[in-house]
Amino acid sequence: MKKPDVLYKAAETPSAGATITGGFAPGEVLPESTRRLGWAGLVYAGGFTVGFPGWLLFDISAGVERPYWGLRVTVNLLAIALGLGMFILVRYSKLRPRLLLDIGLVFLVLGSFFLSMTEFWGAWPEWSDDVLSGFLGVPWECCWIITFALLAPNTPGKTLIAALAAASTAPFVFLLSKAVGATSAEAPVSYLFGYFLLSTYLCAGVAFLISIAMNKLARQLKKARDVGSYKLVRRFGAGGMGEVWVAQHKMLARPAAVKLIKPEALGSDERSRRMAVLRFRREAQATAALTSYHTIDLYDYGATEDGSFYYVMELLRGMSLDSLIDRFGPVSSGRVVHLMRQVCHSLGEAHANGLIHRDIKPANIFVCRIGPSFDYDFIKLLDFGLVKAREAEEGGTELTAEGLTTGTPAYMAPEMATGKGTIDGRADIYCLGCVGYWLLTGQRVFDGESALGTVVAHVQEQPLPPSERTELEIPAELELIILRCLEKDPAERPQTATELDELLAACGSISEWGNEQAREWWNLHAADLDPWDEIDVDRELTPEEIIRVED
């Protein structure tokens, strides 16, 4: 069965991003770095668990005798405990990611010390000049220092100090081993320190450079993703126009949705870009001017330094009517009345303010649960991107590109398709009639072989009554209301959203569906429809939570 469609819409705004703590590690980088730190601990413990017995068996089979086996076993057990402890600490503790990364630097030094103990403690009980003529190889500490800098990056200063300390464990163990007699007194300190200088200390310098590079990338990420007063937390979709992000206000910790419009989507020439800018600004201003609780709330809008535009709007929990029907099939007549009346509430205010939506369709109508005690089947009308003010019809500036018909073919009023006559709120009434038809039957009013064929059908053909396209019972009075909305002549339709709302309110089906029935339906499908018990912006979202974003 098709998974739930969690749709978030956003309005025009500058670019968003996660804050950088202490000059490093953006919001989503810190948790990822600590996760890798935990896995590094597990791999470290696994390496000693497998490696030490392997070395032991090799020495036994080769007849090699090594002193201090008791010490070596102890070091091996301590190293395994260290790695497992780091993994458990990261996995199960409630410590802040920043503190865990700092503890990880201690893990880096101790881990290097145990590696040094296995390599250099008692390595040369008797010194021979043959050692000087051979290559000692690359110490394991080198691999450990560089790998750690990549897996769990920290600030350059802290990384340099920890890396130098880790690099110093090998000469420290060598000197200590020599002091207690485990290493031959004839072993030349100058030669081995030269060896360490070109191996472990060189790798410490490389780790420092890696940290600088990682910090630079972090700063670039922050700059690219700081959007006004909001930080981008998770990208959950992208479309032809741009990207949609879950975001959070930096001060209020309020979740929101941010829609970033890519610069290339604004047009290839100056005139197209200018028109696009005006359209986005008009959408934001038009949406912000509306106060109906069935119109999505606009928080902010603006432009980024790279020329992108962004919208910040409320984060909704639920699904579009498009997804509702795709997943569950046609709904009852009482529920259709309940949903359509809420759309009328939003349109009534918009039309009273001289605004025409022009793209009423199931994908732009969101049904959700809202509020602390939850209102069920609560409608939010989205995407006023094609909104048009009446002043434009009366000689104002037209912001639609020449020769372009706006709207969605399956939900387009005849006068919008032909471009003839006045396009006013009655065009939205027609589109809403198409939505009601879809809710009742699960089928579009007209579904031509092409977009053009569908548009032509809206202009020329009469729709079949909904009752003839479904086995569900549709009350005659509701069917007449839907068919009246679908009249070709705007004068034959309900003249206002308020009039349509009154007709629906007088319909007998209104008593069949209310908040109690809606609550029961939502509770029955809660696992599918509302994957979040609460919004947690610090965790990864699963594919079941974010399935599709409609641009």
Coordinates of C-alpha atoms in Angstrom, one line a residue:
M1 CA 0.0 0.0 0.0
K2 CA 1.2 3.5 -0.8
K3 CA 3.0 5.1 2.2
P4 CA 1.8 8.4 3.7
D5 CA 2.7 11.6 1.9
V6 CA 4.0 14.1 4.4
L7 CA 3.9 17.4 2.7
Y8 CA 5.4 20.6 3.9
K9 CA 5.0 23.9 2.1
A10 CA 7.1 27.0 2.7
A11 CA 7.2 30.7 1.7
E12 CA 9.7 33.2 0.4
T13 CA 12.9 33.8 2.7
P14 CA 17.1 34.3 2.9
S15 CA 19.1 30.9 3.1
A16 CA 18.9 28.5 6.1
G17 CA 21.4 26.7 8.1
A18 CA 22.5 24.9 11.2
T19 CA 24.5 26.9 13.6
I20 CA 28.2 26.1 14.2
T21 CA 29.0 25.4 17.9
G22 CA 32.4 26.7 18.9
G23 CA 33.4 27.5 15.4
F24 CA 32.9 23.9 14.3
A25 CA 30.5 21.1 13.4
P26 CA 27.1 22.2 12.1
G27 CA 24.0 20.8 13.8
E28 CA 23.7 17.6 11.7
V29 CA 27.5 17.1 11.5
L30 CA 28.0 16.8 15.3
P31 CA 25.6 13.8 15.8
E32 CA 27.1 12.1 12.7
S33 CA 30.6 12.6 14.0
T34 CA 29.8 11.2 17.4
R35 CA 28.2 8.1 15.8
R36 CA 31.3 7.5 13.8
L37 CA 33.3 8.0 17.0
G38 CA 31.3 5.2 18.6
W39 CA 31.9 2.9 15.6
A40 CA 35.6 3.8 15.7
G41 CA 35.7 2.5 19.3
L42 CA 34.0 -0.8 18.3
V43 CA 36.4 -1.3 15.4
Y44 CA 39.4 -0.5 17.7
A45 CA 38.2 -3.1 20.2
G46 CA 37.6 -5.6 17.4
G47 CA 41.1 -5.1 16.0
F48 CA 42.7 -6.0 19.3
T49 CA 40.3 -8.9 19.8
V50 CA 41.3 -10.4 16.5
G51 CA 44.8 -9.1 16.0
F52 CA 46.5 -10.0 19.3
P53 CA 45.6 -13.7 19.2
G54 CA 46.7 -13.7 15.6
W55 CA 50.1 -12.3 16.4
L56 CA 50.4 -14.8 19.3
L57 CA 49.6 -17.8 17.0
F58 CA 52.0 -16.4 14.4
D59 CA 54.9 -16.1 16.9
I60 CA 54.2 -19.6 18.3
S61 CA 54.1 -21.2 14.8
A62 CA 57.3 -19.3 13.8
G63 CA 59.1 -20.2 17.0
V64 CA 59.5 -16.6 18.0
E65 CA 59.8 -15.9 21.7
R66 CA 58.7 -12.5 23.0
P67 CA 59.2 -11.4 26.5
Y68 CA 56.6 -9.7 28.7
W69 CA 53.6 -11.7 27.6
G70 CA 51.8 -11.0 30.8
L71 CA 52.1 -7.2 30.2
R72 CA 51.1 -7.6 26.6
V73 CA 47.9 -9.5 27.5
T74 CA 47.0 -6.9 30.0
V75 CA 47.5 -4.1 27.5
N76 CA 45.4 -6.1 25.0
L77 CA 42.6 -6.5 27.4
L78 CA 42.7 -2.8 28.4
A79 CA 42.6 -1.8 24.7
I80 CA 39.6 -3.9 24.1
A81 CA 37.9 -2.4 27.2
L82 CA 38.8 1.1 26.0
G83 CA 37.2 0.6 22.6
L84 CA 34.1 -1.0 24.0
G85 CA 33.8 1.7 26.6
M86 CA 33.9 4.4 23.9
F87 CA 31.3 2.7 21.9
I88 CA 28.9 2.2 24.9
L89 CA 29.5 5.8 26.0
V90 CA 28.6 7.2 22.6
R91 CA 25.7 4.8 22.1
Y92 CA 23.9 5.0 25.4
S93 CA 25.1 8.1 27.3
K94 CA 23.1 11.4 27.3
L95 CA 26.2 13.5 27.0
R96 CA 26.3 16.4 24.5
P97 CA 27.9 15.6 21.1
R98 CA 30.5 18.3 21.6
L99 CA 31.6 16.8 25.0
L100 CA 31.7 13.3 23.4
L101 CA 34.0 14.6 20.7
D102 CA 36.3 16.1 23.3
I103 CA 36.3 12.8 25.2
G104 CA 37.1 11.2 21.9
L105 CA 40.4 13.1 21.8
V106 CA 41.4 11.3 25.1
F107 CA 40.4 8.1 23.4
L108 CA 42.7 9.0 20.5
V109 CA 45.7 9.4 22.9
L110 CA 45.0 6.3 25.0
G111 CA 44.3 4.3 21.9
S112 CA 47.7 5.4 20.5
F113 CA 49.4 4.5 23.7
F114 CA 48.1 0.9 23.7
L115 CA 49.2 0.5 20.1
S116 CA 52.6 1.8 21.0
M117 CA 52.8 -0.7 23.9
T118 CA 52.2 -3.6 21.5
E119 CA 54.7 -2.3 19.0
F120 CA 57.6 -0.8 20.9
W121 CA 57.7 -2.3 24.5
G122 CA 60.6 -4.6 24.6
A123 CA 60.8 -4.6 20.8
W124 CA 64.6 -4.7 20.8
P125 CA 65.9 -6.5 23.9
E126 CA 69.1 -6.9 21.9
W127 CA 70.1 -4.2 19.5
S128 CA 71.7 -5.1 16.1
D129 CA 73.1 -2.8 13.4
D130 CA 70.9 -4.7 11.0
V131 CA 67.9 -2.7 12.3
L132 CA 69.5 0.5 11.0
S133 CA 69.8 -1.0 7.5
G134 CA 66.2 -2.1 7.3
F135 CA 62.9 -0.2 7.2
L136 CA 60.9 -0.3 10.4
G137 CA 57.6 0.2 8.6
V138 CA 54.8 2.6 9.2
P139 CA 53.6 2.6 12.9
W140 CA 50.0 1.7 13.5
E141 CA 49.7 5.0 15.4
C142 CA 50.0 6.8 12.0
C143 CA 46.9 5.1 10.6
W144 CA 45.1 5.7 13.9
I145 CA 45.8 9.4 14.1
I146 CA 44.8 10.2 10.5
T147 CA 41.8 8.0 10.5
F148 CA 40.6 9.5 13.8
A149 CA 40.9 13.0 12.4
L150 CA 38.6 12.0 9.5
L151 CA 36.1 10.1 11.5
A152 CA 35.6 12.4 14.5
P153 CA 36.9 15.9 13.5
N154 CA 37.3 18.6 16.2
T155 CA 38.7 22.1 16.2
P156 CA 42.2 22.5 14.8
G157 CA 43.7 23.5 18.1
K158 CA 42.4 20.6 20.0
T159 CA 43.2 18.2 17.2
L160 CA 46.8 19.4 17.0
I161 CA 47.3 19.0 20.8
A162 CA 45.7 15.5 20.8
A163 CA 47.5 14.4 17.7
L164 CA 50.9 15.5 19.0
A165 CA 50.2 13.7 22.3
A166 CA 49.2 10.6 20.4
A167 CA 52.3 10.8 18.2
S168 CA 54.4 11.1 21.3
T169 CA 53.2 7.8 22.8
A170 CA 55.6 5.8 20.6
P171 CA 58.8 7.6 21.6
F172 CA 57.5 7.7 25.2
V173 CA 57.0 3.9 25.3
F174 CA 60.4 3.4 23.6
L175 CA 62.2 5.6 26.2
L176 CA 60.3 4.0 29.1
S177 CA 61.0 0.5 27.8
K178 CA 64.7 1.4 27.5
A179 CA 64.8 2.9 31.0
V180 CA 63.5 -0.3 32.7
G181 CA 65.7 -2.5 30.6
A182 CA 63.0 -4.0 28.4
T183 CA 64.7 -2.4 25.4
S184 CA 68.5 -2.6 24.8
A185 CA 70.5 0.3 26.1
E186 CA 72.3 0.3 22.8
A187 CA 69.2 1.3 20.8
P188 CA 70.1 4.7 19.4
V189 CA 67.7 7.3 20.5
S190 CA 68.6 9.8 17.7
Y191 CA 67.8 7.3 15.0
L192 CA 64.5 6.2 16.4
F193 CA 63.4 9.8 17.1
G194 CA 64.2 10.6 13.4
Y195 CA 62.0 7.7 12.5
F196 CA 59.2 8.9 14.7
L197 CA 59.6 12.4 13.3
L198 CA 59.0 11.2 9.8
S199 CA 56.1 8.9 10.8
T200 CA 53.9 9.6 13.8
Y201 CA 54.7 13.3 14.1
L202 CA 54.3 13.8 10.4
C203 CA 50.9 12.2 10.6
A204 CA 50.0 14.5 13.5
G205 CA 50.7 17.5 11.2
V206 CA 48.5 15.8 8.5
A207 CA 45.7 15.4 11.1
F208 CA 46.0 19.2 11.9
L209 CA 45.6 20.0 8.2
I210 CA 42.6 17.7 7.9
S211 CA 41.0 19.5 10.8
I212 CA 41.6 22.9 9.2
A213 CA 40.0 21.6 6.0
M214 CA 37.0 20.2 7.8
N215 CA 36.5 23.4 9.7
K216 CA 36.5 25.4 6.4
L217 CA 33.9 23.0 5.0
A218 CA 31.8 23.5 8.1
R219 CA 31.9 27.2 7.8
Q220 CA 31.0 27.1 4.2
L221 CA 28.1 24.8 5.1
K222 CA 26.9 27.1 7.8
K223 CA 27.1 30.1 5.4
A224 CA 25.2 28.2 2.7
R225 CA 22.5 27.1 5.1
D226 CA 21.8 30.0 7.3
V227 CA 18.4 31.4 6.3
G228 CA 17.5 34.5 8.1
S229 CA 16.5 33.6 11.6
Y230 CA 16.1 29.9 10.8
K231 CA 18.5 27.0 10.6
L232 CA 18.0 24.2 8.1
V233 CA 17.9 20.9 9.8
R234 CA 16.9 18.2 7.3
R235 CA 16.3 18.4 3.6
F236 CA 13.4 16.1 2.8
G237 CA 12.8 16.8 -0.8
A238 CA 13.7 18.6 -4.0
G239 CA 11.8 19.6 -7.1
G240 CA 12.1 21.5 -10.3
M241 CA 11.9 24.8 -8.5
G242 CA 14.1 24.1 -5.5
E243 CA 14.3 22.3 -2.2
V244 CA 12.1 21.9 0.8
W245 CA 13.7 21.7 4.3
V246 CA 12.6 21.1 7.9
A247 CA 13.9 24.1 9.7
Q248 CA 14.0 25.6 13.2
H249 CA 14.0 29.1 14.5
K250 CA 17.4 29.8 16.1
M251 CA 15.9 31.6 19.1
L252 CA 12.4 30.2 19.5
A253 CA 13.1 26.5 18.6
R254 CA 10.0 26.6 16.6
P255 CA 9.8 24.0 13.8
A256 CA 9.0 25.3 10.3
A257 CA 9.2 24.4 6.6
V258 CA 11.5 26.3 4.3
K259 CA 11.2 26.2 0.6
L260 CA 14.3 27.4 -1.3
I261 CA 13.8 28.5 -4.8
K262 CA 16.9 27.9 -6.9
P263 CA 18.2 30.9 -8.9
E264 CA 18.1 29.0 -12.2
A265 CA 14.4 28.5 -11.7
L266 CA 13.8 32.3 -11.8
G267 CA 14.4 32.4 -15.6
S268 CA 17.3 32.8 -18.0
D269 CA 16.9 36.5 -18.7
E270 CA 16.6 39.6 -16.6
R271 CA 12.9 40.2 -17.4
S272 CA 12.0 36.6 -16.4
R273 CA 13.9 36.9 -13.2
R274 CA 12.3 40.2 -12.4
M275 CA 8.8 38.8 -13.0
A276 CA 9.6 35.8 -10.9
V277 CA 10.8 38.0 -8.0
L278 CA 7.6 39.9 -8.1
R279 CA 5.6 36.7 -8.2
F280 CA 7.3 35.3 -5.1
R281 CA 7.0 38.5 -3.3
R282 CA 3.3 38.7 -4.1
E283 CA 2.8 35.2 -2.9
A284 CA 4.4 35.9 0.4
Q285 CA 2.6 39.1 0.9
A286 CA -0.7 37.7 -0.1
T287 CA -0.4 34.7 2.2
A288 CA 0.8 36.8 5.1
A289 CA -2.2 39.1 4.7
L290 CA -4.6 36.2 5.2
T291 CA -5.7 35.4 8.7
S292 CA -8.1 32.4 8.2
Y293 CA -7.0 29.5 10.3
H294 CA -7.6 27.3 7.2
T295 CA -4.8 29.2 5.3
I296 CA -1.3 28.1 5.9
D297 CA 0.7 30.5 8.1
L298 CA 3.6 32.4 6.6
Y299 CA 6.4 33.2 9.0
D300 CA 9.0 34.8 6.8
Y301 CA 10.4 35.3 3.3
G302 CA 13.4 36.8 1.7
A303 CA 16.4 36.2 -0.5
T304 CA 19.8 34.6 0.0
E305 CA 23.2 35.9 -1.0
D306 CA 23.4 33.5 -3.9
G307 CA 20.1 34.8 -5.4
S308 CA 17.8 32.1 -4.1
F309 CA 14.5 32.9 -2.6
Y310 CA 13.0 31.3 0.4
Y311 CA 9.6 30.9 2.1
V312 CA 9.3 30.0 5.8
M313 CA 5.9 28.5 6.7
E314 CA 4.3 26.4 9.4
L315 CA 5.2 22.7 9.4
L316 CA 2.1 20.6 8.9
R317 CA 1.5 17.1 10.0
G318 CA -0.9 15.1 7.8
M319 CA -1.4 14.5 4.1
S320 CA -2.7 16.2 1.0
L321 CA -6.2 15.3 -0.3
D322 CA -4.5 13.9 -3.3
S323 CA -2.7 11.3 -1.2
L324 CA -5.8 10.7 1.0
I325 CA -7.8 9.5 -2.0
D326 CA -4.8 7.7 -3.6
R327 CA -4.3 5.7 -0.5
F328 CA -7.8 5.2 0.9
G329 CA -10.2 5.7 -2.0
P330 CA -13.2 8.0 -2.2
V331 CA -14.6 9.4 1.1
S332 CA -18.1 9.7 2.4
S333 CA -20.4 12.6 1.3
G334 CA -20.5 13.9 4.9
R335 CA -16.7 14.1 5.0
V336 CA -16.6 15.8 1.6
V337 CA -18.9 18.5 2.9
H338 CA -16.8 18.9 6.0
L339 CA -13.6 19.3 4.0
M340 CA -15.0 21.6 1.3
R341 CA -16.5 24.0 3.8
Q342 CA -13.1 24.6 5.4
V343 CA -11.6 25.4 2.0
C344 CA -14.5 27.9 1.5
H345 CA -13.5 29.6 4.8
S346 CA -10.0 30.2 3.4
L347 CA -11.2 31.2 0.0
G348 CA -13.9 33.5 1.4
E349 CA -11.3 35.7 3.1
A350 CA -8.9 35.6 0.1
H351 CA -11.7 36.6 -2.3
A352 CA -12.8 39.4 0.1
N353 CA -9.2 40.7 0.0
G354 CA -9.3 40.7 -3.8
L355 CA -7.1 37.6 -4.1
I356 CA -7.8 34.7 -6.4
H357 CA -5.9 31.4 -5.8
R358 CA -6.2 30.0 -9.3
D359 CA -4.6 26.6 -8.4
I360 CA -7.1 24.9 -6.1
K361 CA -6.4 21.2 -6.4
P362 CA -6.1 18.2 -4.0
A363 CA -2.3 18.5 -3.8
N364 CA -2.7 22.1 -2.5
I365 CA -5.2 21.2 0.2
F366 CA -3.7 19.6 3.3
V367 CA -5.7 17.6 5.8
C368 CA -4.1 17.2 9.2
R369 CA -4.4 17.1 13.0
I370 CA -3.7 20.4 14.6
G371 CA -3.6 21.9 18.1
P372 CA -2.7 20.5 21.5
S373 CA -5.9 18.5 21.8
F374 CA -6.1 18.0 18.1
D375 CA -8.7 19.2 15.7
Y376 CA -9.2 16.3 13.2
D377 CA -9.6 16.6 9.5
F378 CA -8.4 20.2 9.8
I379 CA -7.8 21.8 6.4
K380 CA -5.0 24.0 5.4
L381 CA -5.0 25.7 2.0
L382 CA -1.4 25.9 0.5
D383 CA 0.6 27.4 -2.3
F384 CA -0.7 30.8 -3.2
G385 CA 2.1 30.9 -5.9
L386 CA -0.4 31.6 -8.7
V387 CA -2.5 34.1 -6.6
K388 CA -3.8 37.0 -8.6
A389 CA -5.1 40.3 -7.4
R390 CA -8.1 41.8 -9.1
E391 CA -6.1 45.0 -9.8
A392 CA -4.1 43.0 -12.3
E393 CA -7.3 42.2 -14.1
E394 CA -8.3 45.8 -14.1
G395 CA -5.1 47.2 -15.8
G396 CA -2.5 46.5 -13.2
T397 CA 0.9 44.7 -13.9
E398 CA 0.4 41.2 -15.2
L399 CA 3.1 38.9 -13.8
T400 CA 2.3 35.8 -15.8
A401 CA 4.6 35.1 -18.7
E402 CA 3.2 35.8 -22.1
G403 CA 1.4 32.9 -23.8
L404 CA 1.4 30.9 -20.5
T405 CA -1.8 29.5 -19.1
T406 CA -1.5 29.1 -15.3
G407 CA -3.1 26.4 -13.2
T408 CA -3.4 22.6 -13.3
P409 CA -5.2 21.1 -16.3
A410 CA -7.3 18.6 -14.4
Y411 CA -8.6 21.4 -12.1
M412 CA -8.8 24.4 -14.4
A413 CA -11.9 26.6 -14.9
P414 CA -12.9 27.1 -18.6
E415 CA -12.3 30.9 -18.4
M416 CA -8.8 30.2 -17.2
A417 CA -8.1 27.8 -20.0
T418 CA -9.4 30.2 -22.7
G419 CA -8.1 33.4 -21.2
K420 CA -11.4 35.0 -22.1
G421 CA -13.6 37.0 -19.8
T422 CA -12.9 38.0 -16.2
I423 CA -11.1 35.6 -13.9
D424 CA -12.4 36.1 -10.4
G425 CA -13.3 34.0 -7.4
R426 CA -15.8 31.9 -9.3
A427 CA -12.8 30.3 -11.0
D428 CA -11.7 29.0 -7.6
I429 CA -15.3 27.8 -7.1
Y430 CA -15.0 25.7 -10.3
C431 CA -11.7 24.3 -9.2
L432 CA -13.1 23.4 -5.8
G433 CA -16.0 21.7 -7.5
C434 CA -13.4 19.5 -9.3
V435 CA -11.8 18.7 -5.9
G436 CA -15.2 17.7 -4.5
Y437 CA -15.8 15.5 -7.6
W438 CA -12.4 13.8 -6.9
L439 CA -13.2 13.3 -3.3
L440 CA -16.5 11.6 -4.0
T441 CA -15.4 9.4 -6.9
G442 CA -11.7 9.1 -6.8
Q443 CA -11.7 10.2 -10.4
R444 CA -11.1 13.5 -12.1
V445 CA -13.9 15.3 -13.8
F446 CA -12.0 15.1 -17.1
D447 CA -9.0 13.0 -17.8
G448 CA -7.8 13.5 -21.4
E449 CA -5.0 11.7 -23.1
S450 CA -2.9 14.8 -22.8
A451 CA -2.9 18.0 -20.7
L452 CA -4.3 19.9 -23.7
G453 CA -7.1 17.4 -24.2
T454 CA -8.0 17.7 -20.5
V455 CA -8.1 21.5 -20.8
V456 CA -10.3 21.3 -24.0
A457 CA -12.7 19.0 -22.2
H458 CA -13.1 21.5 -19.4
V459 CA -14.1 24.1 -22.0
Q460 CA -16.3 22.0 -24.2
E461 CA -17.6 18.9 -22.5
Q462 CA -20.3 18.4 -19.9
P463 CA -19.2 16.4 -16.8
L464 CA -20.9 13.1 -16.0
P465 CA -22.8 13.2 -12.6
P466 CA -20.5 11.9 -9.9
S467 CA -23.1 9.2 -9.0
E468 CA -22.5 7.6 -12.4
R469 CA -18.8 7.1 -11.7
T470 CA -18.8 5.5 -8.3
E471 CA -20.7 2.7 -6.5
L472 CA -20.9 4.8 -3.3
E473 CA -24.1 6.6 -2.6
I474 CA -24.1 10.3 -3.2
P475 CA -27.0 12.4 -2.0
A476 CA -28.8 14.2 -4.9
E477 CA -28.5 17.6 -3.2
L478 CA -24.7 17.3 -2.8
E479 CA -24.4 16.1 -6.4
L480 CA -26.3 19.1 -7.6
I481 CA -24.0 21.4 -5.7
I482 CA -20.9 19.9 -7.2
L483 CA -22.4 20.0 -10.7
R484 CA -23.4 23.6 -10.2
C485 CA -19.8 24.5 -9.3
L486 CA -18.8 22.9 -12.6
E487 CA -21.0 25.0 -14.8
K488 CA -19.1 26.5 -17.8
D489 CA -20.7 29.9 -17.3
P490 CA -19.4 31.5 -14.1
A491 CA -22.8 33.2 -13.7
E492 CA -24.4 29.8 -13.2
R493 CA -22.1 28.8 -10.3
P494 CA -22.3 29.8 -6.7
Q495 CA -21.1 33.4 -6.8
T496 CA -19.0 33.4 -3.7
A497 CA -17.2 31.0 -1.4
T498 CA -19.6 32.1 1.3
E499 CA -22.6 31.2 -0.8
L500 CA -21.1 27.8 -1.5
D501 CA -20.4 27.3 2.2
E502 CA -24.1 28.1 2.9
L503 CA -25.3 25.6 0.3
L504 CA -23.0 22.9 1.8
A505 CA -24.1 23.7 5.3
A506 CA -27.8 23.2 4.3
C507 CA -26.9 19.9 2.7
G508 CA -28.3 16.9 4.7
S509 CA -24.9 15.2 4.5
I510 CA -23.4 17.7 7.0
S511 CA -24.7 15.7 10.0
E512 CA -22.8 12.5 8.8
W513 CA -19.4 13.7 9.6
G514 CA -18.0 15.7 12.5
N515 CA -15.0 15.9 14.8
E516 CA -16.0 12.7 16.6
Q517 CA -16.1 10.7 13.4
A518 CA -12.9 12.4 12.2
R519 CA -11.1 11.5 15.5
E520 CA -12.1 7.9 15.2
W521 CA -10.8 7.7 11.6
W522 CA -7.5 9.4 12.5
N523 CA -7.0 7.2 15.5
L524 CA -7.6 4.1 13.3
H525 CA -5.0 5.2 10.8
A526 CA -2.7 7.1 13.2
A527 CA 0.3 4.8 12.5
D528 CA 0.1 5.6 8.7
L529 CA -1.0 9.2 8.7
D530 CA 1.0 10.8 11.5
P531 CA 4.4 9.2 11.9
W532 CA 5.6 11.8 14.5
D533 CA 4.5 11.7 18.1
E534 CA 6.4 14.9 18.3
I535 CA 8.7 16.7 16.0
D536 CA 12.3 15.9 16.8
V537 CA 14.6 18.0 14.5
D538 CA 17.8 16.4 15.8
R539 CA 17.2 13.0 14.5
E540 CA 17.3 11.4 11.1
L541 CA 13.9 11.1 9.3
T542 CA 13.0 7.7 8.0
P543 CA 11.7 7.0 4.5
E544 CA 8.3 6.2 6.1
E545 CA 8.2 9.7 7.6
I546 CA 9.2 11.5 4.5
I547 CA 7.9 9.9 1.4
R548 CA 7.2 12.6 -1.1
V549 CA 7.4 16.3 -1.4
E550 CA 5.1 18.0 -3.9
D551 CA 6.7 21.1 -5.4

